[in-house]
XYZ file of C-alpha atoms in Angstrom:
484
model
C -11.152 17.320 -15.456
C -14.777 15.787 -15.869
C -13.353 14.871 -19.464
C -10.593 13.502 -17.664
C -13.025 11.587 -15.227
C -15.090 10.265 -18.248
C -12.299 8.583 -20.176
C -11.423 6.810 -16.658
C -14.855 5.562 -16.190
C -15.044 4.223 -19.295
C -11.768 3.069 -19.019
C -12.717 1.223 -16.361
C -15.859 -0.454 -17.406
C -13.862 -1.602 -20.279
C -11.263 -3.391 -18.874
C -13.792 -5.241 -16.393
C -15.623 -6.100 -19.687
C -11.788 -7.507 -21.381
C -11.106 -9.361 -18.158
C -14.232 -11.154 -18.146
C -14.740 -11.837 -22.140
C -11.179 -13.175 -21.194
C -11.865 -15.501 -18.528
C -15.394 -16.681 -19.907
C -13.356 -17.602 -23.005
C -10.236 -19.352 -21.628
C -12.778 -21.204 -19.240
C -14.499 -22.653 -22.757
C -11.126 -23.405 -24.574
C -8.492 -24.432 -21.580
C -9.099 -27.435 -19.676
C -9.605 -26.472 -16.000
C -6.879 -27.736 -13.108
C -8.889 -29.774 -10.648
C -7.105 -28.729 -6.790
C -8.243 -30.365 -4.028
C -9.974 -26.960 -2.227
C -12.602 -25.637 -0.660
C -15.827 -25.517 -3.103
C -19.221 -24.301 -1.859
C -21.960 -27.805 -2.330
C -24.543 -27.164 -4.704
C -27.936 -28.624 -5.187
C -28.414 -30.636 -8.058
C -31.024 -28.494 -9.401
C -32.462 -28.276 -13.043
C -31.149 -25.297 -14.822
C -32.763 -22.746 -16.735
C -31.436 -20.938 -20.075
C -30.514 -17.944 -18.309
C -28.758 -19.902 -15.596
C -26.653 -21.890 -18.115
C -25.554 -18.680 -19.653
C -24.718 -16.832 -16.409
C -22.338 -20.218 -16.095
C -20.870 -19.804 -19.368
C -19.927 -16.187 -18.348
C -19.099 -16.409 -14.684
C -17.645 -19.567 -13.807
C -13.891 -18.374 -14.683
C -14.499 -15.586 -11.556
C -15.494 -18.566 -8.842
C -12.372 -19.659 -8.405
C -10.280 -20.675 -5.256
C -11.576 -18.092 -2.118
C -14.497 -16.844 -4.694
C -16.083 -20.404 -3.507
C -15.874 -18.759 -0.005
C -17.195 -15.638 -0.647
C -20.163 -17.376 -2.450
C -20.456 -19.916 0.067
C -20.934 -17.192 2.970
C -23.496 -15.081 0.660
C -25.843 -18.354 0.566
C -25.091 -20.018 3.896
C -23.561 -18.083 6.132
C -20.436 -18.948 8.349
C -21.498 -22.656 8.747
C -17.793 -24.030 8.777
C -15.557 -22.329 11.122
C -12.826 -22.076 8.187
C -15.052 -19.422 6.892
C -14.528 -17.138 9.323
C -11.174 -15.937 7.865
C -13.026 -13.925 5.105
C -14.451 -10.726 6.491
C -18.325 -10.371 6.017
C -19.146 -7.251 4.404
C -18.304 -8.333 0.962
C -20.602 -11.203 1.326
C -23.277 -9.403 3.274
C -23.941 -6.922 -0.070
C -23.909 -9.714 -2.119
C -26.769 -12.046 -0.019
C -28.670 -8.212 -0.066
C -28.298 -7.431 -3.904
C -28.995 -11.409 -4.654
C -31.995 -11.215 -2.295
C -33.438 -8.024 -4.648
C -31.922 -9.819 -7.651
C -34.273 -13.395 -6.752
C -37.227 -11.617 -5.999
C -37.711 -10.246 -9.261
C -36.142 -13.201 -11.486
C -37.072 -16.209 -9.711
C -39.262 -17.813 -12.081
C -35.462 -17.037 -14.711
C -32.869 -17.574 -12.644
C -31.832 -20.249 -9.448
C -30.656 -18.045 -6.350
C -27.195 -19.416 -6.543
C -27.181 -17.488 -10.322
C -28.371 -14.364 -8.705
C -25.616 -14.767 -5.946
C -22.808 -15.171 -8.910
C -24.583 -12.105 -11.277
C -24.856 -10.110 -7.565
C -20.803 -10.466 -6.713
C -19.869 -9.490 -10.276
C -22.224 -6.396 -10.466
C -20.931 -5.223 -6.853
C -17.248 -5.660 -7.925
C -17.851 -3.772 -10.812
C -19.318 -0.576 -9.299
C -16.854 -0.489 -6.256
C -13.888 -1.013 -9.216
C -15.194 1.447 -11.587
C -16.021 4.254 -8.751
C -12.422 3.557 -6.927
C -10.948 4.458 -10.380
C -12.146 7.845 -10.365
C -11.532 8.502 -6.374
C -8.165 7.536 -7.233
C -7.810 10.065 -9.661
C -9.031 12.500 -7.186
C -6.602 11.415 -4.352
C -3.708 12.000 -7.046
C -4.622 15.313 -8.112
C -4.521 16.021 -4.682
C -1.351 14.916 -3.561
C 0.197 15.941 -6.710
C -1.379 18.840 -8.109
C -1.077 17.427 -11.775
C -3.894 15.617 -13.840
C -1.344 14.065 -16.286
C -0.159 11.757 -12.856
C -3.542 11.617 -11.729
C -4.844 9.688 -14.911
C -1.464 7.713 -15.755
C -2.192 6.446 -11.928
C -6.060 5.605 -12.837
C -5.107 3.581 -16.040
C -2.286 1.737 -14.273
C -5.655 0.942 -11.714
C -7.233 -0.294 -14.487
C -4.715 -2.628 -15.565
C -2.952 -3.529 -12.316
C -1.166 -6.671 -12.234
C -3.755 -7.936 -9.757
C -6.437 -7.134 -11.792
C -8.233 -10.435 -12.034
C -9.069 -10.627 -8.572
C -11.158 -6.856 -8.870
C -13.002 -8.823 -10.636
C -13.323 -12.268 -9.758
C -15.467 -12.455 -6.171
C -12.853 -11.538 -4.262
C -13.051 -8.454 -2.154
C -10.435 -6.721 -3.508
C -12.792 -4.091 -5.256
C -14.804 -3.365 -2.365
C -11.909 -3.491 -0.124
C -9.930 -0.693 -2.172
C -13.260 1.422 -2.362
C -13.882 2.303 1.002
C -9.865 2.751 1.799
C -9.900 5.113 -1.436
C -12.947 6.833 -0.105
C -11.612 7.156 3.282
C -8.346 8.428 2.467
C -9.829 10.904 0.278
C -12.641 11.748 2.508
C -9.381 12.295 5.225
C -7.321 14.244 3.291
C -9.259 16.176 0.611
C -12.506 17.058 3.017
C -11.226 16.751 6.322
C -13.956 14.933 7.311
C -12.676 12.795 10.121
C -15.764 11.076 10.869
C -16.893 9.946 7.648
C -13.242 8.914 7.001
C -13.640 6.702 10.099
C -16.815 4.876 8.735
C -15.063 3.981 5.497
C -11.964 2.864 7.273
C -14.002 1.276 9.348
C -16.827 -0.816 6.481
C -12.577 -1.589 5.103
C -12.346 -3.871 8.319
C -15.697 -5.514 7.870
C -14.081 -5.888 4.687
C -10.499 -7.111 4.935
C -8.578 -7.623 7.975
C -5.595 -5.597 6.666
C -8.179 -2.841 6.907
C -6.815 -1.986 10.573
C -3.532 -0.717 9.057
C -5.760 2.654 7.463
C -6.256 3.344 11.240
C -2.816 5.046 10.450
C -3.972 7.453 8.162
C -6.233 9.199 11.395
C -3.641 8.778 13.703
C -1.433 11.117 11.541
C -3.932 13.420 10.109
C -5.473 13.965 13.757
C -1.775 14.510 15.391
C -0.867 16.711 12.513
C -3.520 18.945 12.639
C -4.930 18.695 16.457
C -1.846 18.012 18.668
C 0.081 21.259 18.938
C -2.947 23.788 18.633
C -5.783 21.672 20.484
C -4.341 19.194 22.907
C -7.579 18.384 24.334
C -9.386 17.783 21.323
C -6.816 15.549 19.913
C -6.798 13.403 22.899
C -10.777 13.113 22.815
C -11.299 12.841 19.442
C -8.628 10.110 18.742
C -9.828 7.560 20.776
C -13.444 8.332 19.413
C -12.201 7.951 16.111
C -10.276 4.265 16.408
C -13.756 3.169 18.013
C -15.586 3.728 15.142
C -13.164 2.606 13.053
C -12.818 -0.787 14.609
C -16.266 -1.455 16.037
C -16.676 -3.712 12.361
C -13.675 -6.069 13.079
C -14.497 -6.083 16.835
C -18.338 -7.013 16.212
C -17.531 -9.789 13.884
C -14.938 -11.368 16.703
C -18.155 -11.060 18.895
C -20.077 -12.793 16.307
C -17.722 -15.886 15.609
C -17.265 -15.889 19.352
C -21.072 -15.955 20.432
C -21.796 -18.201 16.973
C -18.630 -20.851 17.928
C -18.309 -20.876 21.275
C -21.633 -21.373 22.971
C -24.103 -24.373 22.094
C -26.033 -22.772 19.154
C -26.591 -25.461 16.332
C -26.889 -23.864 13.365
C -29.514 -24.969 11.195
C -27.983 -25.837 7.662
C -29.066 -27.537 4.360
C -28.318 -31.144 4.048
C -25.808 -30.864 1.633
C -24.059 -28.245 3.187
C -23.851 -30.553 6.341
C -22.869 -33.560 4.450
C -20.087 -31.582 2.379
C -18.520 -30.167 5.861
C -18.895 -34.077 7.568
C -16.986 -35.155 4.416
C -14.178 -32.601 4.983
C -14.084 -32.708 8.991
C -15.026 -28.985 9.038
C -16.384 -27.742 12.470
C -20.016 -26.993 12.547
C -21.191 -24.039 14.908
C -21.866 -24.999 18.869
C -20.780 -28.635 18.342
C -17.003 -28.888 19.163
C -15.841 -25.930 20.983
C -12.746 -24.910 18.680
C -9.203 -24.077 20.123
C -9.604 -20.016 20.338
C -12.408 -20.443 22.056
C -10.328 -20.577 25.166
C -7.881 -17.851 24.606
C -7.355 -15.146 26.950
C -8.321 -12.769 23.666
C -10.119 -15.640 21.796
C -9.850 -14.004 18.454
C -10.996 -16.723 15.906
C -9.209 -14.613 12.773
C -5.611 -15.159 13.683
C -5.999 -18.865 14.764
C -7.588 -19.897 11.350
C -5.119 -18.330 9.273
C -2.629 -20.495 11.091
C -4.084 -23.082 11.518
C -5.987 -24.047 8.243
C -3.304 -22.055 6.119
C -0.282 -22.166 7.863
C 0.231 -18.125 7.636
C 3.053 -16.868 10.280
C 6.070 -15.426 10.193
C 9.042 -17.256 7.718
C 6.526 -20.379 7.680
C 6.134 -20.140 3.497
C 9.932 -20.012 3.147
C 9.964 -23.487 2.219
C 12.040 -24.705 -1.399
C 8.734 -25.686 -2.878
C 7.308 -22.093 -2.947
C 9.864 -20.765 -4.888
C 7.923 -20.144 -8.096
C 5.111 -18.440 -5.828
C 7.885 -16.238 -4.808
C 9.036 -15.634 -7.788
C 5.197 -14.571 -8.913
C 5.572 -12.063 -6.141
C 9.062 -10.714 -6.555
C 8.353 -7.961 -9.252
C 6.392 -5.715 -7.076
C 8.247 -6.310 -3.662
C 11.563 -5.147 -5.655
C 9.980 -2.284 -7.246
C 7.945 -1.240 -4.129
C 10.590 -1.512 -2.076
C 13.297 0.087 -3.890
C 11.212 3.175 -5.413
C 10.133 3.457 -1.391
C 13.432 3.698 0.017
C 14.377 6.276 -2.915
C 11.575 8.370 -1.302
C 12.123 8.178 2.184
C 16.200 8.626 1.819
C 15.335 11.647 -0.540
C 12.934 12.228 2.110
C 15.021 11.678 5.979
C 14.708 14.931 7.498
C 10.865 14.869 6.841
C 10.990 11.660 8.209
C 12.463 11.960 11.361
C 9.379 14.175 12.334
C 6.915 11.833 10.632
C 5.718 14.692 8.812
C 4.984 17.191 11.702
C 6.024 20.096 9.861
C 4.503 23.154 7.895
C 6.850 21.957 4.669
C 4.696 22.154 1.675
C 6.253 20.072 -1.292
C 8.664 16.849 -0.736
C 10.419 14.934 -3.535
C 8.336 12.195 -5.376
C 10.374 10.384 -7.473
C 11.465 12.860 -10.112
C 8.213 15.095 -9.175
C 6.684 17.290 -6.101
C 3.947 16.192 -3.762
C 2.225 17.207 -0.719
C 4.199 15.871 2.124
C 1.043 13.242 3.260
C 2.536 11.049 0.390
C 4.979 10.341 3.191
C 2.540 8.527 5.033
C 0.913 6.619 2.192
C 5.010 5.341 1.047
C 5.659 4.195 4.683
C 2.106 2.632 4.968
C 3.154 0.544 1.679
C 6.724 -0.355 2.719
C 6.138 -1.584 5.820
C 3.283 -3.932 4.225
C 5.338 -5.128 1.648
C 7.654 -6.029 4.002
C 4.702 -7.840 6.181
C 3.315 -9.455 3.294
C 7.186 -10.758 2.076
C 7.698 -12.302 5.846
C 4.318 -13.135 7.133
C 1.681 -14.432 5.101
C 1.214 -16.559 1.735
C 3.525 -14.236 -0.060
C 1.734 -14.986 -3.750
C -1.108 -12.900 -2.008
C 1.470 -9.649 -1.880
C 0.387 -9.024 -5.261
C -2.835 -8.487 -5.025
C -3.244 -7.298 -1.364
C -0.484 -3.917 -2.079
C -2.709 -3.698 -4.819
C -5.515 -3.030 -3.411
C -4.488 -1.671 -0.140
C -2.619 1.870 -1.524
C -2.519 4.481 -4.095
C 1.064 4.204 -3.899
C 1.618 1.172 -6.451
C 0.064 3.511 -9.201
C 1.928 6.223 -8.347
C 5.925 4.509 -8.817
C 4.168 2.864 -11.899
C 2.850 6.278 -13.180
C 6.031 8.303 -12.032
C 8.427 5.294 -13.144
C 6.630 4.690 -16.598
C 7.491 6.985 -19.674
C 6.788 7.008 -23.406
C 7.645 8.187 -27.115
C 5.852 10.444 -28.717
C 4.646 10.428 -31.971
C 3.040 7.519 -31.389
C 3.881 4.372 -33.722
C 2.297 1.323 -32.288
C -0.069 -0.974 -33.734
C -2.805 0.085 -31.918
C -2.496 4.107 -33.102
C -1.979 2.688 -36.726
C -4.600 0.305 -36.486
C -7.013 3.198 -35.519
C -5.693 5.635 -37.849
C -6.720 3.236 -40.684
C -10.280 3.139 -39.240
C -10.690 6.909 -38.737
C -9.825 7.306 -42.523
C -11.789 4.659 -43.675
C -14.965 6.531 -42.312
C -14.362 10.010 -43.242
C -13.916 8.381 -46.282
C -17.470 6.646 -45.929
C -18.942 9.890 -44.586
C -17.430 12.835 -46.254
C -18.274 16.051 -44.865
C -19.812 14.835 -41.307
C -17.683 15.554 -38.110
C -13.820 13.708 -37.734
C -14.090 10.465 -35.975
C -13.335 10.033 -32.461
C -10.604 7.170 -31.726
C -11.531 4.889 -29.487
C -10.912 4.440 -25.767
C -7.610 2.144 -26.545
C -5.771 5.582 -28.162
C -6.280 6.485 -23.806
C -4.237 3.538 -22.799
C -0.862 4.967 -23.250
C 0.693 1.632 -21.998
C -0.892 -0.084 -26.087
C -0.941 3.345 -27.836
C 2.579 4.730 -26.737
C 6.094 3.150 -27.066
C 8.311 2.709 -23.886
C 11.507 4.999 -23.715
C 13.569 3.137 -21.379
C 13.904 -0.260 -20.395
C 11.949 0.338 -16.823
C 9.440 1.390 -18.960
C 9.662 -1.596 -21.320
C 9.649 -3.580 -18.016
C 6.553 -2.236 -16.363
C 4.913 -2.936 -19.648
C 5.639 -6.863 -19.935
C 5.113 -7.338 -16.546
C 1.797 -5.506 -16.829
C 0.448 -6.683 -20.073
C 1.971 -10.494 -18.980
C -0.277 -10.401 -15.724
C -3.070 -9.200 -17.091
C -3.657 -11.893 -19.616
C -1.529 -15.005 -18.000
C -3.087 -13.919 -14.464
C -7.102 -14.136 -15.877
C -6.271 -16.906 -18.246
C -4.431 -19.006 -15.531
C -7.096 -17.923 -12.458
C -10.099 -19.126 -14.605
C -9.087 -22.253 -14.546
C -8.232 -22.996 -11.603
C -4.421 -23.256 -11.801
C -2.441 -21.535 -9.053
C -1.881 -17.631 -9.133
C -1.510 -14.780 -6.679
């Protein structure tokens, strides 16, 4: 197992290292699109060496709601657009950037230490979610074999760009991982409730994990100990939303009293130029609601995000972008849950101890996780920006890497390019150093999806679609062309 974990840590650091060689290099040699969005104003300041380089590398992963993420980090919510991304994300960032400035300041500008803060961040969260998600699969399936196939399908997930770009997909997926395995693995219902909680301060869609204690404290509480269910339940979804609750307090006290924020000049003139609304100037809209929550306003009205309002004719190619994984999410989910009815029907209140998976057994939570997906899929396909579906399932649920893992199969012996490729460079140094110890193949024999030859056509499928997004998706996001 820790052999197991290794391979998927390095695994991991690897293909965060790939995806941003990648984008630093198709930044150089593509010319970038130019949209007319949201960009965080920046001081015309002289830059250093170091800051020049940290541009070179970077600027592919501050694209499109990176420059929101950024902007927050270094100046707060001083447009009330802003408020749509979740403030935990940023919050780390500001802190590690803070550390980060202190110590390089005479090197580095703060905005640098901002960009080399997100990246760093992303890049734990991503690398440590790996190897919880290994966990959570050995779990729920009792077999390592699924539990790394589902890690390496992590690693090179279709939405894989954005783990990396600053987005807060990464740290988003870490604390629901956490949670869930916190939940499940430890029983540990209170520290489950913190993660699922730090999720919200995270991502909105973080709410939805509030499912996960409602079934795990029913399950195990209801029938033995009423009473304790019914106290600790309500204790529980407290915790878990006091980070999405306090941040409507914040935008509330923040945009609806008469508190002028105090903001850089070029930060004011950029949101004059664009008509954005400045704290405790013009009282916005939500302001006045009987539940003035500013999150669901914004997302309608700056991005137009309700239900059926993006099924227009001209976003046919963005739904196109997102119809792989609705069909295959939706289609390997109902297998389950018909295979699955009378388990179902009680929602999983029973002392059954295996359920059909696809073709394999699992513990009979792995209910809970499929109907958590479907159900979002089915949100994401009706409700919101539906490019986004992509990238939010992936980050939101094991359950993606488990149909991949379960769904994907391979030849052995292997004969790709890859296996033949190494096998030429293991020979040529035992050849070089006769007599010392066989030499190990690299970390690319591990990624069964290069080293191994589909069986099927699914198989061949899942592999263009996932070798196709990898590279198109970071090549296209870098520079600034549309993608999910």
């Amino acid at each position: 197992m820790r052999d197991c974990k290794k391979n998927i840590f390095w695994l991991a650091l690897n293909s965060r290292i790939f995806a941003l060689t990648l984008s630093s290099l198709s930044n150089v040699v593509v010319p970038d699109h130019d949209p007319v969005v949201f960009k965080t104003p920046q001081l015309n300041e002289t830059k250093s060496v170091l800051d020049h380089l940290i541009e070179f590398l970077f600027q592919g992963l501050t694209r499109w709601d990176a420059q929101y993420f950024l902007h927050i980090s270094q100046h707060g919510y001083s447009y009330e657009n802003t408020l749509a991304f979740f403030p935990l994300y940023p919050l780390l960032i500001k802190l590690f950037a803070s550390i980060l400035y202190f110590i390089l300041s005479s090197f580095i500008s703060f905005y640098s230490s901002i960009v080399v803060s997100a990246f760093l961040i992303n890049l734990v969260f991503f690398i440590k979610s790996s190897v919880i998600l290994y966990d959570i699969t050995l779990l729920i399936f009792k077999n390592k074999e699924i539990a790394y196939k589902t890690a390496v399908f992590y690693c090179l997930n279709p939405a894989t760009i954005f783990f990396t770009a600053f987005y807060s997909e990464s740290c988003f997926t870490y604390f629901t991982f956490f949670g869930m395995l916190l939940l499940f693995k430890k029983r540990a219902l209170i520290s489950a409730s913190i993660c699922f909680g730090l999720s919200c301060a995270t991502r909105s869609n973080g709410i939805l994990n509030i499912g996960f204690l409602l079934h795990f404290t029913l399950q195990k509480y209801f029938l033995s100990r009423f009473l304790k269910c019914i106290v600790t339940l309500p204790f529980l979804f407290i915790i878990s939303m006091l980070p999405f609750m306090a941040f409507q307090v914040f935008a509330f006290y923040t945009y609806c009293y008469a508190n002028q924020g105090i903001f850089p000049d070029h930060v004011k003139q950029y949101g004059l130029s664009k008509g954005f609304l400045f704290p405790g100037e013009t009282f916005p809209v939500w302001c006045n609601f009987s539940l003035p929550l500013s999150y669901s306003y914004i997302q309608d009205h700056y991005w137009n995000v309700g239900f059926l309002k993006y099924y227009q004719l001209k976003q046919i190619p963005n739904f196109l972008l997102a119809f792989p994984i609705i069909i295959f999410i939706l289609s390997k989910s109902f297998i389950i849950l018909k295979e699955n009815k009378s388990l179902l029907i009680t929602l999983g209140f029973t002392n059954k101890l295996k359920i059909r998976f696809l073709q394999c057994n699992s513990d009979p939570v792995a209910l809970v996780f499929v109907i958590h997906i479907f159900f979002l899929t089915l949100f994401c396909t009706l409700c919101i920006h539906v490019q986004v579906t992509t990238r939010m399932l992936a980050s939101a649920s094991p359950v993606l890497y488990w149909l991949l893992a379960l769904s994907y199969s391979s030849k052995k012996p292997d004969t790709s390019l890859i296996v033949l490729f190494e096998n030429y460079v293991e020979q040529y140094w035992l050849k070089i150093k006769k007599g010392t110890k066989e030499h190990k193949p690299t970390i690319l024999r591990e990624i069964f999806l290069l080293s191994e030859e589909p069986s099927n056509l699914e198989s061949y499928l899942i592999r263009t679609y996932i070798v196709l997004f990898v590279i198109l998706g970071n090549i296209v996001f870098s520079n600034y062309y549309p993608w999910t």
